[in-house]
Coordinates of C-alpha atoms in Angstrom, one line a residue:
M226 CA 20.3 -13.4 8.9
T227 CA 16.6 -13.8 9.3
V228 CA 14.3 -11.0 8.4
A229 CA 11.0 -10.9 10.3
T230 CA 7.9 -9.8 8.4
G231 CA 5.0 -8.6 10.2
P232 CA 1.3 -8.8 9.2
V233 CA 0.3 -6.7 6.2
A234 CA -2.4 -4.2 7.0
V235 CA -5.5 -4.8 4.7
P236 CA -6.8 -1.5 3.4
S237 CA -10.4 -0.5 3.9
P238 CA -12.8 -1.3 0.9
M239 CA -13.3 2.3 0.5
G240 CA -9.9 3.5 1.6
K241 CA -8.0 6.1 -0.4
G242 CA -6.4 4.6 -3.5
T243 CA -8.3 1.5 -3.4
L244 CA -9.8 -0.2 -6.5
S245 CA -13.2 -0.4 -5.0
R246 CA -13.1 3.3 -4.1
Q247 CA -12.2 4.2 -7.7
L248 CA -14.9 1.8 -9.3
V249 CA -17.7 3.0 -6.9
L250 CA -16.8 6.7 -7.5
R251 CA -16.5 6.3 -11.3
T252 CA -19.8 4.4 -11.6
T253 CA -21.5 6.9 -9.4
A254 CA -20.2 9.8 -11.5
L255 CA -21.3 8.1 -14.6
V256 CA -24.8 7.5 -13.2
A257 CA -24.9 11.2 -12.1
L258 CA -23.8 12.5 -15.5
V259 CA -26.6 10.3 -17.3
T260 CA -29.1 11.3 -14.8
V261 CA -28.4 15.1 -15.1
A262 CA -28.2 15.0 -18.8
L263 CA -31.5 13.0 -19.0
S264 CA -33.2 15.5 -16.5
M265 CA -31.9 18.5 -18.7
F266 CA -33.1 16.8 -21.9
T267 CA -36.6 16.0 -20.4
A268 CA -36.8 19.7 -19.0
L269 CA -36.0 21.2 -22.4
A270 CA -38.6 18.9 -24.1
S271 CA -41.2 19.8 -21.5
F272 CA -40.5 23.6 -21.9
Q273 CA -40.8 23.3 -25.7
I274 CA -44.1 21.3 -25.4
L275 CA -45.6 23.7 -22.9
Q276 CA -44.5 26.9 -25.0
N277 CA -46.0 25.3 -28.2
Q278 CA -49.2 24.6 -26.4
L279 CA -49.3 28.2 -25.2
D280 CA -48.7 29.2 -28.7
D281 CA -51.4 27.1 -30.1
R282 CA -53.8 28.9 -27.7
L283 CA -52.7 32.2 -28.9
H284 CA -53.2 31.2 -32.5
T285 CA -56.7 29.8 -31.6
A286 CA -57.6 33.0 -29.6
I287 CA -56.4 35.5 -32.3
S288 CA -58.4 33.5 -35.2
R289 CA -61.7 34.5 -33.7
P290 CA -63.6 37.2 -35.8
V291 CA -62.7 40.8 -35.3
G292 CA -65.1 42.9 -33.1
T293 CA -66.4 39.9 -31.0
G294 CA -66.6 40.5 -27.3
G295 CA -67.4 44.1 -27.3
G296 CA -65.3 47.1 -26.2
N297 CA -65.5 50.7 -27.2
M298 CA -63.0 52.2 -29.5
T299 CA -60.7 54.6 -27.7
S300 CA -58.0 56.9 -29.0
P301 CA -54.4 56.1 -27.8
N302 CA -54.2 59.7 -26.2
D303 CA -57.3 59.2 -24.3
E304 CA -57.7 57.4 -21.0
P305 CA -57.5 53.5 -21.4
A306 CA -61.0 52.2 -21.9
D307 CA -62.1 49.6 -19.4
G308 CA -62.7 46.4 -21.4
P309 CA -64.5 43.4 -20.2
S310 CA -62.8 41.3 -17.6
D311 CA -61.6 37.8 -17.9
P312 CA -64.1 35.8 -16.0
A313 CA -62.3 32.5 -16.5
G314 CA -59.2 33.8 -14.7
S315 CA -57.0 32.7 -17.6
G316 CA -55.2 36.1 -17.8
L317 CA -56.2 36.5 -21.5
I318 CA -55.5 39.9 -23.1
R319 CA -57.2 40.8 -26.4
I320 CA -56.9 44.3 -28.0
E321 CA -58.0 45.3 -31.4
R322 CA -56.6 48.4 -32.9
I323 CA -57.4 50.2 -36.1
A324 CA -54.3 50.7 -38.1
Q325 CA -55.2 54.0 -39.9
T326 CA -56.6 55.9 -36.8
G327 CA -54.7 54.1 -33.9
K328 CA -58.0 53.7 -32.0
Y329 CA -58.3 50.5 -30.1
A330 CA -60.7 48.4 -28.2
T331 CA -59.8 46.2 -25.3
V332 CA -61.9 43.0 -25.9
A333 CA -60.6 41.1 -22.8
A334 CA -58.0 41.9 -20.0
P335 CA -57.2 41.0 -16.5
D336 CA -57.7 43.4 -13.7
G337 CA -54.0 44.1 -13.2
L338 CA -53.4 45.4 -16.8
T339 CA -52.0 49.0 -16.4
A340 CA -51.7 51.9 -18.9
D341 CA -48.0 51.2 -19.4
G342 CA -48.7 47.6 -20.0
L343 CA -51.4 48.5 -22.5
A344 CA -49.1 50.9 -24.2
A345 CA -46.3 48.3 -24.5
L346 CA -48.8 45.9 -26.2
L347 CA -49.9 48.6 -28.6
K348 CA -46.4 49.4 -29.8
L349 CA -45.6 45.8 -30.9
D350 CA -45.3 45.1 -34.6
A351 CA -47.4 42.5 -36.3
G352 CA -45.8 39.1 -37.0
N353 CA -46.5 35.4 -37.4
D354 CA -44.4 34.3 -34.3
P355 CA -45.3 34.8 -30.6
K356 CA -43.1 37.0 -28.5
T357 CA -42.4 37.0 -24.8
V358 CA -42.8 40.5 -23.4
A359 CA -42.6 41.7 -19.6
L360 CA -45.8 43.6 -18.8
P361 CA -45.6 46.0 -15.8
G362 CA -47.6 44.7 -12.9
L363 CA -48.3 41.3 -14.8
G364 CA -45.0 39.8 -15.3
L365 CA -44.1 37.8 -18.5
Y366 CA -46.6 37.3 -21.1
R367 CA -46.7 35.5 -24.5
V368 CA -47.9 37.9 -27.1
L369 CA -49.1 37.3 -30.7
V370 CA -49.8 40.3 -33.0
Q371 CA -51.5 40.0 -36.3
E372 CA -52.9 42.5 -39.0
R373 CA -56.2 41.6 -40.6
E374 CA -58.7 43.3 -42.8
W375 CA -62.3 43.7 -41.5
A376 CA -64.9 45.8 -43.5
R377 CA -62.2 47.3 -45.6
I378 CA -60.5 48.5 -42.5
E379 CA -57.0 47.2 -41.4
V380 CA -57.3 45.9 -37.9
V381 CA -54.3 44.9 -35.6
T382 CA -55.2 42.3 -33.1
V383 CA -53.1 41.7 -30.1
V384 CA -53.5 38.5 -28.1
A385 CA -51.5 37.7 -25.0
L386 CA -51.4 34.9 -22.4
P387 CA -49.5 34.7 -19.2
Y388 CA -46.1 32.9 -19.5
S389 CA -46.6 31.5 -16.0
E390 CA -48.5 28.7 -17.7
V391 CA -45.0 27.7 -18.9
T392 CA -42.8 28.7 -16.0
S393 CA -44.9 27.4 -13.1
P394 CA -45.1 23.7 -14.5
M395 CA -41.4 24.0 -15.3
T396 CA -40.4 25.1 -11.9
S397 CA -42.2 22.3 -10.4
Q398 CA -40.7 19.8 -12.8
L399 CA -37.2 21.1 -12.2
I400 CA -37.6 20.7 -8.5
M401 CA -39.0 17.3 -8.8
A402 CA -36.2 16.4 -11.3
G403 CA -33.5 17.6 -9.0
L404 CA -34.8 15.5 -6.1
L405 CA -35.1 12.5 -8.3
T406 CA -31.5 13.1 -9.6
I407 CA -30.1 13.3 -6.0
G408 CA -32.0 10.2 -5.0
A409 CA -30.7 8.3 -8.1
I410 CA -27.1 9.2 -7.3
L411 CA -27.5 8.2 -3.7
V412 CA -29.0 4.9 -4.8
S413 CA -26.4 4.4 -7.4
Y414 CA -23.5 5.0 -4.9
V415 CA -25.0 2.5 -2.3
G416 CA -25.7 0.0 -4.9
A417 CA -22.4 0.2 -6.7
R418 CA -20.5 0.0 -3.4
R419 CA -22.4 -3.2 -2.4
V420 CA -21.9 -4.7 -5.9
V421 CA -18.2 -3.7 -6.2
E422 CA -17.4 -4.9 -2.7
R423 CA -19.1 -8.2 -3.3
S424 CA -17.5 -8.6 -6.8
L425 CA -13.9 -7.9 -5.3
R426 CA -14.3 -10.3 -2.4
P427 CA -12.3 -13.0 -4.2
L428 CA -9.5 -10.5 -4.8
T429 CA -9.5 -9.7 -1.1
R430 CA -9.2 -13.4 -0.2
L431 CA -6.4 -13.6 -2.7
A432 CA -4.6 -10.8 -1.1
A433 CA -5.1 -12.5 2.4
T434 CA -3.5 -15.7 1.0
A435 CA -0.5 -13.7 -0.3
T436 CA -0.1 -11.9 3.1
H437 CA -0.3 -15.4 4.8
V438 CA 2.4 -16.8 2.4
S439 CA 4.6 -13.8 3.0
N440 CA 4.6 -14.4 6.8
L441 CA 5.5 -18.1 6.5
P442 CA 9.1 -19.1 7.8
L443 CA 10.4 -20.2 4.4
E444 CA 14.1 -19.4 5.1
S445 CA 14.9 -22.9 6.5
G446 CA 13.5 -26.3 6.5
E447 CA 12.0 -28.1 3.5
G448 CA 10.2 -25.0 2.4
H449 CA 6.8 -26.6 2.3
V450 CA 3.9 -24.0 1.4
P451 CA 0.8 -25.2 2.8
V452 CA -1.3 -22.4 1.5
R453 CA -3.2 -22.3 -1.8
V454 CA -6.0 -20.3 -3.4
A455 CA -9.3 -21.8 -2.8
P456 CA -10.8 -23.5 -5.9
A457 CA -13.7 -21.2 -5.9
D458 CA -11.4 -18.3 -6.4
A459 CA -9.3 -20.1 -9.1
N460 CA -12.0 -20.3 -11.7
P461 CA -10.5 -19.6 -15.2
A462 CA -13.7 -18.1 -16.3
S463 CA -13.1 -15.0 -14.5
E464 CA -10.1 -12.4 -14.4
V465 CA -9.6 -12.9 -10.7
G466 CA -9.8 -16.6 -11.0
Q467 CA -7.1 -16.5 -13.7
V468 CA -4.9 -14.5 -11.2
G469 CA -5.6 -17.3 -8.6
I470 CA -4.5 -20.0 -10.9
A471 CA -1.3 -18.1 -11.8
F472 CA -0.7 -17.6 -8.0
N473 CA -1.2 -21.3 -7.2
H474 CA 1.2 -22.1 -10.0
M475 CA 3.7 -19.5 -8.7
L476 CA 3.4 -21.2 -5.2
D477 CA 4.0 -24.7 -6.6
N478 CA 7.2 -23.4 -8.3
V479 CA 8.3 -21.8 -5.2
E480 CA 7.7 -24.9 -3.1
Y481 CA 9.5 -27.1 -5.7
A482 CA 12.5 -24.6 -5.7
L483 CA 12.6 -24.4 -1.8
A484 CA 12.6 -28.3 -1.7
A485 CA 15.4 -28.5 -4.3
R486 CA 17.5 -26.0 -2.2
H487 CA 16.8 -27.8 0.9
R488 CA 17.9 -31.1 -0.7
S489 CA 21.0 -29.5 -2.0
E490 CA 21.8 -27.9 1.4
T491 CA 21.4 -31.2 3.1
K492 CA 23.7 -32.9 0.7
V493 CA 26.3 -30.2 1.2
R494 CA 25.9 -30.4 5.0
R495 CA 26.2 -34.0 5.0
F496 CA 29.3 -34.0 2.7
V497 CA 30.9 -31.3 5.1
A498 CA 30.1 -33.5 8.1
D499 CA 31.4 -36.6 6.5
A500 CA 34.4 -35.0 5.1
S501 CA 35.2 -33.4 8.4
H502 CA 34.8 -36.6 10.4
E503 CA 37.0 -38.4 7.8
L504 CA 39.7 -35.7 8.0
R505 CA 40.2 -36.1 11.8
N506 CA 41.9 -39.3 11.5
P507 CA 44.5 -38.2 8.9
L508 CA 45.0 -34.9 10.8
A509 CA 45.5 -37.0 13.9
S510 CA 48.0 -39.1 12.2
I511 CA 50.0 -36.2 10.8
R512 CA 50.2 -34.6 14.3
G513 CA 51.3 -38.0 15.8
Y514 CA 54.0 -38.5 13.2
A515 CA 55.2 -34.9 13.6
E516 CA 55.5 -35.3 17.5
L517 CA 57.2 -38.5 17.1
T518 CA 59.7 -36.9 14.6
R519 CA 60.2 -34.0 16.9
R520 CA 61.7 -36.3 19.4
G521 CA 64.7 -36.6 17.2
A522 CA 64.9 -32.9 16.4
D523 CA 68.5 -32.6 17.6
E524 CA 69.6 -34.7 14.6
L525 CA 67.5 -32.9 12.0
P526 CA 68.8 -30.0 9.9
A527 CA 67.6 -26.5 10.7
D528 CA 65.3 -26.2 7.6
A529 CA 63.8 -29.6 8.4
A530 CA 63.0 -28.7 12.0
H531 CA 61.4 -25.5 10.7
A532 CA 59.3 -27.4 8.2
L533 CA 58.2 -29.8 10.9
G534 CA 57.1 -26.9 13.1
R535 CA 55.0 -25.5 10.3
I536 CA 53.4 -29.0 9.7
E537 CA 52.5 -29.2 13.4
A538 CA 51.1 -25.6 13.4
E539 CA 48.9 -26.2 10.2
S540 CA 47.7 -29.5 11.4
E541 CA 46.4 -27.8 14.6
R542 CA 44.8 -25.2 12.7
M543 CA 43.1 -27.7 10.3
S544 CA 42.0 -29.7 13.3
A545 CA 40.4 -26.5 14.7
L546 CA 38.8 -25.8 11.4
V547 CA 37.5 -29.4 11.2
Q548 CA 36.1 -29.1 14.6
D549 CA 34.3 -26.0 13.7
L550 CA 32.7 -27.6 10.6
L551 CA 31.7 -30.7 12.6
L552 CA 30.0 -28.3 15.2
L553 CA 28.1 -26.5 12.6
A554 CA 27.0 -29.7 10.9
R555 CA 25.7 -30.9 14.3
L556 CA 23.8 -27.6 15.0
D557 CA 22.3 -27.8 11.5
S558 CA 21.0 -31.5 11.8
E559 CA 20.5 -31.8 15.6
P560 CA 20.9 -28.5 17.6
T561 CA 20.7 -30.1 21.0
L562 CA 22.5 -28.3 23.7
E563 CA 22.8 -29.0 27.6
L564 CA 20.7 -26.0 28.7
H565 CA 20.7 -25.4 32.5
P566 CA 21.0 -22.2 34.7
T567 CA 24.5 -20.8 34.1
D568 CA 26.4 -18.0 35.6
V569 CA 26.9 -15.7 32.7
T570 CA 29.1 -13.3 34.7
E571 CA 31.8 -16.0 35.2
I572 CA 31.7 -17.0 31.6
V573 CA 32.2 -13.3 30.4
L574 CA 35.0 -12.8 33.0
N575 CA 36.8 -15.9 32.0
A576 CA 36.7 -15.2 28.3
V577 CA 38.1 -11.6 28.8
S578 CA 40.7 -12.8 30.9
D579 CA 41.7 -15.4 28.3
A580 CA 41.6 -12.8 25.5
R581 CA 43.8 -10.4 27.6
A582 CA 46.4 -13.2 28.0
A583 CA 46.3 -13.9 24.4
S584 CA 46.8 -10.4 23.2
S585 CA 48.4 -7.8 25.3
D586 CA 48.5 -5.2 22.5
H587 CA 44.8 -4.5 22.8
V588 CA 43.1 -2.6 25.6
W589 CA 40.6 -4.9 27.1
A590 CA 37.7 -3.4 29.2
L591 CA 35.0 -5.2 31.2
D592 CA 31.7 -3.9 32.4
L593 CA 29.8 -6.4 34.7
P594 CA 26.7 -5.7 36.7
D595 CA 26.7 -5.9 40.5
D596 CA 24.2 -8.8 40.6
V597 CA 25.0 -12.2 39.1
V598 CA 23.3 -12.8 35.9
I599 CA 21.9 -16.4 35.5
A600 CA 20.7 -17.6 32.0
R601 CA 19.5 -20.8 30.7
A602 CA 22.4 -21.9 28.5
D603 CA 25.1 -24.4 27.6
P604 CA 28.1 -23.0 29.5
H605 CA 30.7 -24.5 27.0
R606 CA 29.0 -23.2 24.0
L607 CA 28.2 -19.8 25.4
H608 CA 31.9 -19.5 26.4
Q609 CA 32.7 -20.4 22.8
V610 CA 30.5 -17.7 21.6
V611 CA 32.0 -15.0 23.7
T612 CA 35.5 -16.3 22.9
N613 CA 34.7 -16.1 19.1
L614 CA 33.4 -12.5 19.4
L615 CA 36.6 -11.5 21.2
A616 CA 38.7 -13.2 18.7
N617 CA 37.0 -11.6 15.9
A618 CA 37.8 -8.3 17.4
R619 CA 41.3 -9.0 18.1
T620 CA 42.0 -10.4 14.6
H621 CA 40.2 -7.6 12.6
T622 CA 41.3 -4.5 14.5
P623 CA 44.9 -2.9 14.8
E624 CA 47.0 -2.8 17.8
G625 CA 45.8 -0.5 20.6
T626 CA 42.2 -1.0 19.9
R627 CA 39.9 -0.8 22.8
V628 CA 37.6 -3.8 23.1
E629 CA 34.8 -3.4 25.9
T630 CA 32.7 -6.4 27.0
S631 CA 29.6 -5.7 29.0
L632 CA 26.8 -7.7 30.5
R633 CA 23.4 -6.7 31.7
A634 CA 19.9 -8.3 32.4
A635 CA 17.1 -6.6 30.4
D636 CA 13.5 -7.6 29.7
G637 CA 14.1 -11.3 30.2
W638 CA 17.4 -11.5 28.5
A639 CA 21.0 -11.8 29.4
V640 CA 22.6 -9.3 27.0
I641 CA 26.3 -9.5 26.2
T642 CA 27.9 -6.8 24.1
V643 CA 31.4 -6.6 22.5
T644 CA 32.4 -3.2 21.4
D645 CA 35.6 -2.0 19.7
N646 CA 36.7 1.4 18.3
G647 CA 38.3 -0.2 15.3
P648 CA 37.8 0.5 11.6
G649 CA 34.4 -1.1 11.5
V650 CA 32.9 -3.9 9.5
P651 CA 32.9 -3.2 5.8
A652 CA 29.5 -2.2 4.4
E653 CA 29.7 -4.8 1.7
I654 CA 29.7 -7.9 4.2
R655 CA 27.5 -6.4 7.0
D656 CA 24.4 -8.1 5.8
S657 CA 26.2 -11.6 5.5
V658 CA 28.7 -11.3 8.3
F659 CA 27.1 -14.2 10.1
E660 CA 27.1 -16.5 7.1
R661 CA 29.7 -19.1 6.7
F662 CA 32.9 -18.5 5.1
T663 CA 32.3 -14.6 5.1
R664 CA 35.6 -13.0 5.2
A665 CA 36.7 -9.3 5.0
D666 CA 39.4 -7.9 2.8
V667 CA 42.8 -9.6 3.4
S668 CA 44.2 -6.1 3.9
R669 CA 42.0 -5.6 7.0
V670 CA 43.0 -8.8 8.7
R671 CA 45.9 -8.8 11.1
Q672 CA 48.5 -11.0 9.8
A673 CA 50.4 -11.2 13.0
G674 CA 47.2 -12.2 15.1
G675 CA 46.5 -15.3 12.9
S676 CA 43.9 -15.8 9.9
S677 CA 40.2 -15.8 9.6
T678 CA 38.4 -19.0 8.5
G679 CA 35.0 -17.2 8.2
L680 CA 33.3 -19.6 10.6
G681 CA 33.7 -17.9 13.9
L682 CA 30.8 -15.6 13.5
A683 CA 28.5 -18.3 11.8
I684 CA 29.2 -20.5 14.9
V685 CA 28.2 -17.5 17.1
S686 CA 25.0 -17.3 15.2
A687 CA 24.2 -20.9 15.1
V688 CA 24.9 -21.4 18.9
V689 CA 22.8 -18.3 19.8
N690 CA 19.9 -19.4 17.7
A691 CA 20.0 -22.9 19.2
H692 CA 19.7 -21.2 22.6
G693 CA 16.6 -19.3 21.3
G694 CA 18.6 -16.1 21.5
Q695 CA 19.3 -13.3 19.1
V696 CA 22.5 -11.8 17.7
T697 CA 22.9 -8.4 16.0
L698 CA 25.5 -6.2 14.7
E699 CA 25.8 -2.3 14.6
S700 CA 29.0 -1.0 12.8
R701 CA 30.4 2.2 11.5
P702 CA 34.0 3.5 11.4
G703 CA 35.2 3.9 14.9
S704 CA 32.5 1.7 16.6
T705 CA 31.4 -1.9 16.0
T706 CA 29.1 -3.6 18.4
F707 CA 28.1 -7.3 18.5
A708 CA 25.2 -8.0 20.9
I709 CA 23.8 -11.4 21.9
R710 CA 20.7 -12.1 23.9
I711 CA 20.1 -15.3 25.8
P712 CA 16.9 -16.1 27.7
L713 CA 17.4 -15.7 31.4
A714 CA 16.9 -18.7 33.6

């Protein structure tokens, strides 16, 4: 039986599960990872540079001589003294405190420095490394505290600069880095998609070639495969080209194997046709001599008369088999039929009447439409098809089986169905039931109703296909339906 294959749907280049999608997404993810890592490294480096610059300014500011810049010494318990303002607006804070007495002088301070902020600065211990301190009303400040000797007096100098000189540039840089990272990811996605799609076009063309080959009718004929991968897609320098070369080599092997199969089948069919043709004459002679001998049957012993009857019966069966083989050979080589408008209703009615006369131990039912069904068919061959289906039901079902034959016109077809409630077609031969010499288990064949040659359904399939029709089988225990469709006239 022929299995029809439809066109294979080509997936979208960015469809789920496609190689293009995986390559684009993985490339974009790699670019995103590298971009984010680079942005983080740049941000950390910039942060370190800005903080070091701020610390250098602190060391420069604290290295100025003690007592410069004015400011009156004030006790910690007194109200804070108003030191000189920061005219440059740099936010610099400079405080000098005598270690022994605790008195301090505000050399420079911004307007927003509060008493709490001043107290927080005075509590800091001296050290060589700057510290980051949150001052009330001013925010984060970078503070450096050092203890030095001036005129035999231990003086603690506190210098502070606003930490915003680090955080403000870093905020702007992080925003810019985020925007650049998003832009780089989008550009990499678009670029990777275009590059991947362009790079995989040869693979897409290779898939299209494979799809074309899969839809070619290779089940019959010489099996010629006219499609090959283009030379541009069969370049051994690339991986896809190597696949294309291998695909072309596979198609060459398939074409050679199909041609060899066709030559072998042609030889077998020619042999069957020649052998069947040559067997007709000996069989005719055997039947003639048997009939000649039958004229003197009264003088023959009983066993000889019985043997003569068997010779006549078997020669008739062999003649029918030879005729079937010749018919199949003709349909294979030159399936020409005498097609003209034919009354299918009359053919089905006559075939069922013949089957009822041949076997009265089956229940024969008939379902015909009210209107006459006219198909474009060869009446003799179509009658043979229906007769073979009924004979198949009679041979392979037990006595008392109901066999119903129906006819209807539907969608431009004359549909003939033969349904029985017998044991059904064995599962192991359902797929090959229309092939030649396919036979069921001997135990399933009625011995009293004749034997099966395995050619009846093969003739049905060959004749129906020569009409441009279709034949199908649906079978399960208790219900078997053969359906044939012939184009309406």
